[in-house]
Amino acid sequence: MTSTTTGTITADQLAAARLRYEVDGVVATITLDKPEARNAQTPTMWRTLAAIGAQLPDEVRVVVLRGAGATFSAGLDRTLLTPGGGDGQESVADLLARSDDEISATIDDYQQGFTWLRDPRFVSIAVVHGYAIGAGFQLALSCDLILTADDAYFCMKEAALGLVPDLTGTKPLVEAVGYPRALEICTTARNVGADEAVRIGFALDAVPADSLDARLADLVGALTAPMAGAVRETKTLILGAARHDLDTQRRLEREAQARRFRELAALLPS
């Protein structure tokens, strides 16, 4: 793959966050690169993900998110739950010394590392192998599509730690599987296998691990075959469909189609 690191993110910043970031044409690939710790996540990683999202080139149409080594992500680096833990990195435990407003503002910053993956400019794909636990599950859910190895599993572990999922995972999970199933998954902290993930609707497909790259390539090819504007407009419509009444959604469809007609007309020979 021909790749370049673009924009204002430096190699040192990526290394500190334990991330790899590559752009190859219209596809950007972000890799959690801490395999010796099962790609455990940190506030530094979340802040750097947000920075990547803020400077992603306009020509990117697909963002692929994956994990190095044997697994996607084991979730939060638990050393950061202990005061002074994490080898001097920003610690989640340090939030306890702050006011409620300061805690909320800091978590809001962390959440920006997840929310940008829903931007209508591109389609985001999480490629999950091994397992996605806690923050790992929420990071996968932040993507538009999840491809998973058939032996992978997902777990919303926060309740077992006395916490709640706070990295934007609850909304996409409810939207994908419905309230009762989302409540059961989040409060029991049970493992959800790949086949069940596909059956209940939050994963797109489960394939043998050695077929993940081929399935990803097929999906990326299919997503980039239509005109970029058509995909972006369609994603915008689908993202808002659940919160709009029918008349509002019909109006938005008409307006989007008018923009598509104008773009297509501009491409016709004069």
Coordinates of C-alpha atoms in Angstrom, one line a residue:
M1 CA 0.0 0.0 0.0
T2 CA 1.3 3.5 -0.9
S3 CA 0.7 5.6 2.2
T4 CA 1.4 9.1 3.4
T5 CA 0.8 10.7 6.8
T6 CA -1.0 14.0 6.1
G7 CA -1.9 17.2 7.8
T8 CA -0.7 18.5 11.2
I9 CA -0.5 15.2 13.0
T10 CA 3.2 14.5 13.5
A11 CA 4.9 11.1 13.6
D12 CA 5.9 11.8 17.3
Q13 CA 2.2 12.5 18.2
L14 CA 1.1 9.3 16.5
A15 CA 3.9 7.3 18.3
A16 CA 2.9 8.8 21.7
A17 CA -0.7 7.8 21.1
R18 CA 0.3 4.4 19.8
L19 CA -1.5 4.9 16.5
R20 CA -0.7 4.5 12.9
Y21 CA -2.4 6.7 10.3
E22 CA -2.1 6.3 6.6
V23 CA -3.9 7.7 3.6
D24 CA -3.9 5.9 0.3
G25 CA -6.0 7.7 -2.3
V26 CA -9.5 7.9 -1.0
V27 CA -9.0 5.5 1.9
A28 CA -7.6 6.4 5.3
T29 CA -6.5 3.6 7.7
I30 CA -6.1 4.1 11.4
T31 CA -4.5 1.3 13.4
L32 CA -4.4 1.0 17.1
D33 CA -0.8 0.1 17.5
K34 CA -0.2 -1.2 21.1
P35 CA -0.4 -5.0 20.5
E36 CA 1.6 -5.9 23.6
A37 CA -1.2 -4.4 25.7
R38 CA -4.0 -5.7 23.5
N39 CA -4.4 -2.2 22.0
A40 CA -5.6 -0.8 25.4
Q41 CA -6.8 2.8 24.9
T42 CA -5.7 6.0 26.6
P43 CA -6.9 9.7 26.7
T44 CA -3.8 10.5 24.6
M45 CA -5.1 8.0 22.0
W46 CA -8.6 9.6 22.1
R47 CA -7.3 13.1 21.7
T48 CA -5.1 12.1 18.8
L49 CA -8.0 10.3 17.1
A50 CA -10.0 13.6 17.4
A51 CA -7.1 15.5 15.9
I52 CA -7.0 13.0 13.0
G53 CA -10.7 13.5 12.4
A54 CA -10.3 17.3 12.4
Q55 CA -7.6 17.3 9.7
L56 CA -8.7 14.3 7.5
P57 CA -8.3 15.3 3.8
D58 CA -11.5 16.1 2.0
E59 CA -10.8 13.5 -0.7
V60 CA -11.0 10.6 1.8
R61 CA -14.2 8.6 1.2
V62 CA -13.6 5.6 3.5
V63 CA -12.0 5.4 7.0
V64 CA -10.8 2.0 8.1
L65 CA -10.2 1.5 11.8
R66 CA -8.4 -1.7 13.0
G67 CA -6.1 -3.1 15.7
A68 CA -2.5 -4.4 15.4
G69 CA -1.7 -7.9 16.7
A70 CA -4.1 -10.5 18.0
T71 CA -7.0 -8.3 18.9
F72 CA -8.9 -5.1 18.1
S73 CA -8.9 -3.5 21.5
A74 CA -9.2 -4.6 25.1
G75 CA -10.7 -1.2 26.1
L76 CA -9.3 1.3 28.5
D77 CA -5.8 0.9 29.8
R78 CA -6.7 0.1 33.4
T79 CA -3.5 1.4 34.8
L80 CA -5.1 4.8 34.1
L81 CA -7.8 4.1 36.7
T82 CA -5.2 4.3 39.4
P83 CA -3.8 7.7 40.6
G84 CA -0.3 8.1 39.2
G85 CA -0.7 5.1 36.9
G86 CA 0.0 5.0 33.2
D87 CA 3.7 6.0 33.2
G88 CA 2.9 9.7 33.5
Q89 CA 0.2 9.8 30.9
E90 CA -3.0 11.7 31.4
S91 CA -4.9 9.5 33.9
V92 CA -8.7 8.9 34.1
A93 CA -8.2 8.6 37.8
D94 CA -7.1 12.3 37.9
L95 CA -10.7 13.3 37.0
L96 CA -11.7 12.5 40.6
A97 CA -10.0 15.6 41.8
R98 CA -12.0 17.9 39.5
S99 CA -15.5 19.4 39.7
D100 CA -18.4 17.7 38.0
D101 CA -18.3 20.4 35.3
E102 CA -14.6 19.8 34.7
I103 CA -15.2 16.0 34.6
S104 CA -17.9 16.5 32.0
A105 CA -15.8 18.8 29.9
T106 CA -12.9 16.4 29.9
I107 CA -15.0 13.4 28.9
D108 CA -16.5 15.5 26.2
D109 CA -13.0 16.0 24.8
Y110 CA -12.4 12.2 25.0
Q111 CA -15.7 11.6 23.1
Q112 CA -14.5 13.7 20.2
G113 CA -12.2 10.9 19.4
F114 CA -15.2 8.7 18.7
T115 CA -17.9 11.1 17.3
W116 CA -16.0 12.2 14.2
L117 CA -16.3 8.7 12.7
R118 CA -20.0 9.5 12.0
D119 CA -19.1 12.4 9.7
P120 CA -21.1 12.2 6.5
R121 CA -18.0 13.1 4.4
F122 CA -16.9 9.4 4.5
V123 CA -18.0 5.9 5.5
S124 CA -16.1 4.5 8.5
I125 CA -15.5 0.7 8.9
A126 CA -14.3 -1.0 12.1
V127 CA -12.4 -4.3 11.3
V128 CA -12.6 -6.4 14.4
H129 CA -10.6 -9.5 15.2
G130 CA -10.0 -11.1 18.6
Y131 CA -12.3 -9.0 20.7
A132 CA -13.6 -5.5 21.3
I133 CA -14.1 -4.8 25.0
G134 CA -15.5 -1.7 26.7
A135 CA -13.9 1.4 25.0
G136 CA -13.0 -1.0 22.2
F137 CA -16.6 -2.0 21.7
Q138 CA -17.6 1.6 21.8
L139 CA -14.9 2.6 19.2
A140 CA -16.2 -0.1 16.9
L141 CA -19.8 1.1 17.4
S142 CA -18.7 4.7 16.5
C143 CA -18.0 3.4 13.0
D144 CA -20.8 3.2 10.4
L145 CA -20.0 -0.5 9.6
I146 CA -18.4 -3.3 11.6
L147 CA -16.7 -6.2 9.9
T148 CA -15.7 -8.9 12.3
A149 CA -13.8 -12.2 12.3
D150 CA -16.2 -15.0 13.0
D151 CA -14.3 -16.0 16.2
A152 CA -14.3 -12.4 17.6
Y153 CA -16.5 -11.2 20.4
F154 CA -17.7 -7.9 21.9
C155 CA -18.3 -6.9 25.5
M156 CA -19.6 -3.7 27.1
K157 CA -17.5 -4.2 30.3
E158 CA -18.1 -0.9 32.1
A159 CA -20.9 -2.1 34.4
A160 CA -18.7 -4.9 35.7
L161 CA -16.3 -2.1 36.8
G162 CA -18.9 0.0 38.4
L163 CA -18.9 2.4 35.5
V164 CA -21.2 3.3 32.5
P165 CA -20.3 3.4 28.8
D166 CA -19.4 7.1 28.3
L167 CA -17.6 7.1 24.9
T168 CA -20.7 7.4 22.8
G169 CA -21.5 3.7 22.4
T170 CA -25.0 3.6 23.9
K171 CA -26.8 5.5 21.1
P172 CA -25.5 3.4 18.2
L173 CA -26.1 0.2 20.1
V174 CA -29.7 1.1 20.9
E175 CA -30.2 2.2 17.3
A176 CA -28.8 -1.1 16.0
V177 CA -30.4 -3.7 18.3
G178 CA -33.2 -1.9 20.2
Y179 CA -33.6 -0.9 23.8
P180 CA -34.2 -4.3 25.5
R181 CA -31.2 -6.0 23.9
A182 CA -28.9 -2.9 24.4
L183 CA -29.9 -2.7 28.0
E184 CA -29.2 -6.4 28.6
I185 CA -25.8 -6.2 26.8
C186 CA -24.7 -3.1 28.7
T187 CA -25.8 -4.1 32.2
T188 CA -24.8 -7.8 32.2
A189 CA -21.3 -7.1 30.6
R190 CA -21.6 -10.4 28.8
N191 CA -19.7 -11.5 25.7
V192 CA -21.5 -11.1 22.4
G193 CA -20.1 -13.4 19.7
A194 CA -19.6 -12.4 16.1
D195 CA -22.5 -14.5 14.8
E196 CA -24.8 -12.9 17.3
A197 CA -23.5 -9.5 16.5
V198 CA -24.5 -10.0 12.9
R199 CA -27.9 -11.6 13.8
I200 CA -28.9 -8.8 16.1
G201 CA -27.7 -6.1 13.8
F202 CA -24.7 -4.2 15.0
A203 CA -22.2 -6.0 12.8
L204 CA -22.4 -6.1 9.1
D205 CA -20.7 -9.4 8.4
A206 CA -18.7 -12.1 10.2
V207 CA -16.0 -14.0 8.1
P208 CA -13.0 -16.2 8.8
A209 CA -10.1 -14.1 10.1
D210 CA -8.0 -14.9 7.1
S211 CA -10.8 -13.5 4.9
L212 CA -11.2 -10.2 6.6
D213 CA -8.9 -8.2 4.3
A214 CA -10.5 -9.6 1.2
R215 CA -14.0 -8.8 2.5
L216 CA -12.8 -5.3 3.5
A217 CA -11.4 -4.7 0.0
D218 CA -14.7 -5.8 -1.6
L219 CA -16.6 -3.5 0.7
V220 CA -14.3 -0.5 0.1
G221 CA -14.5 -1.1 -3.6
A222 CA -18.3 -1.1 -3.4
L223 CA -18.5 2.0 -1.3
T224 CA -16.2 4.0 -3.5
A225 CA -17.8 3.0 -6.8
P226 CA -20.7 5.5 -6.7
M227 CA -20.1 9.2 -6.9
A228 CA -18.8 10.6 -3.7
G229 CA -21.6 13.2 -3.4
A230 CA -24.3 10.5 -3.7
V231 CA -22.8 8.5 -0.9
R232 CA -22.4 11.5 1.4
E233 CA -25.9 12.7 0.8
T234 CA -27.3 9.2 1.3
K235 CA -25.4 8.8 4.6
T236 CA -26.7 12.1 5.8
L237 CA -30.2 11.1 5.0
I238 CA -29.9 7.7 6.8
L239 CA -28.2 9.2 9.8
G240 CA -31.1 11.6 10.4
A241 CA -33.9 9.3 9.4
A242 CA -34.8 7.9 12.9
R243 CA -35.2 11.3 14.5
H244 CA -37.2 12.9 11.6
D245 CA -41.0 12.5 11.0
L246 CA -41.9 11.3 7.5
D247 CA -42.7 14.8 6.1
T248 CA -39.4 16.1 7.3
Q249 CA -37.5 13.1 5.8
R250 CA -39.4 13.4 2.5
R251 CA -38.4 17.1 2.3
L252 CA -34.7 16.3 3.0
E253 CA -34.8 13.6 0.3
R254 CA -36.2 16.1 -2.2
E255 CA -33.6 18.7 -1.3
A256 CA -30.8 16.2 -1.5
Q257 CA -32.0 15.0 -4.9
A258 CA -32.1 18.5 -6.2
R259 CA -28.4 18.9 -5.3
R260 CA -27.6 15.6 -7.0
F261 CA -29.4 16.7 -10.1
R262 CA -27.4 19.9 -10.2
E263 CA -24.1 18.2 -9.7
L264 CA -24.9 15.6 -12.4
A265 CA -26.1 18.4 -14.8
A266 CA -22.8 20.3 -14.3
L267 CA -20.9 17.2 -15.5
L268 CA -22.8 17.0 -18.8
P269 CA -21.1 18.3 -22.0
S270 CA -22.2 21.8 -22.7

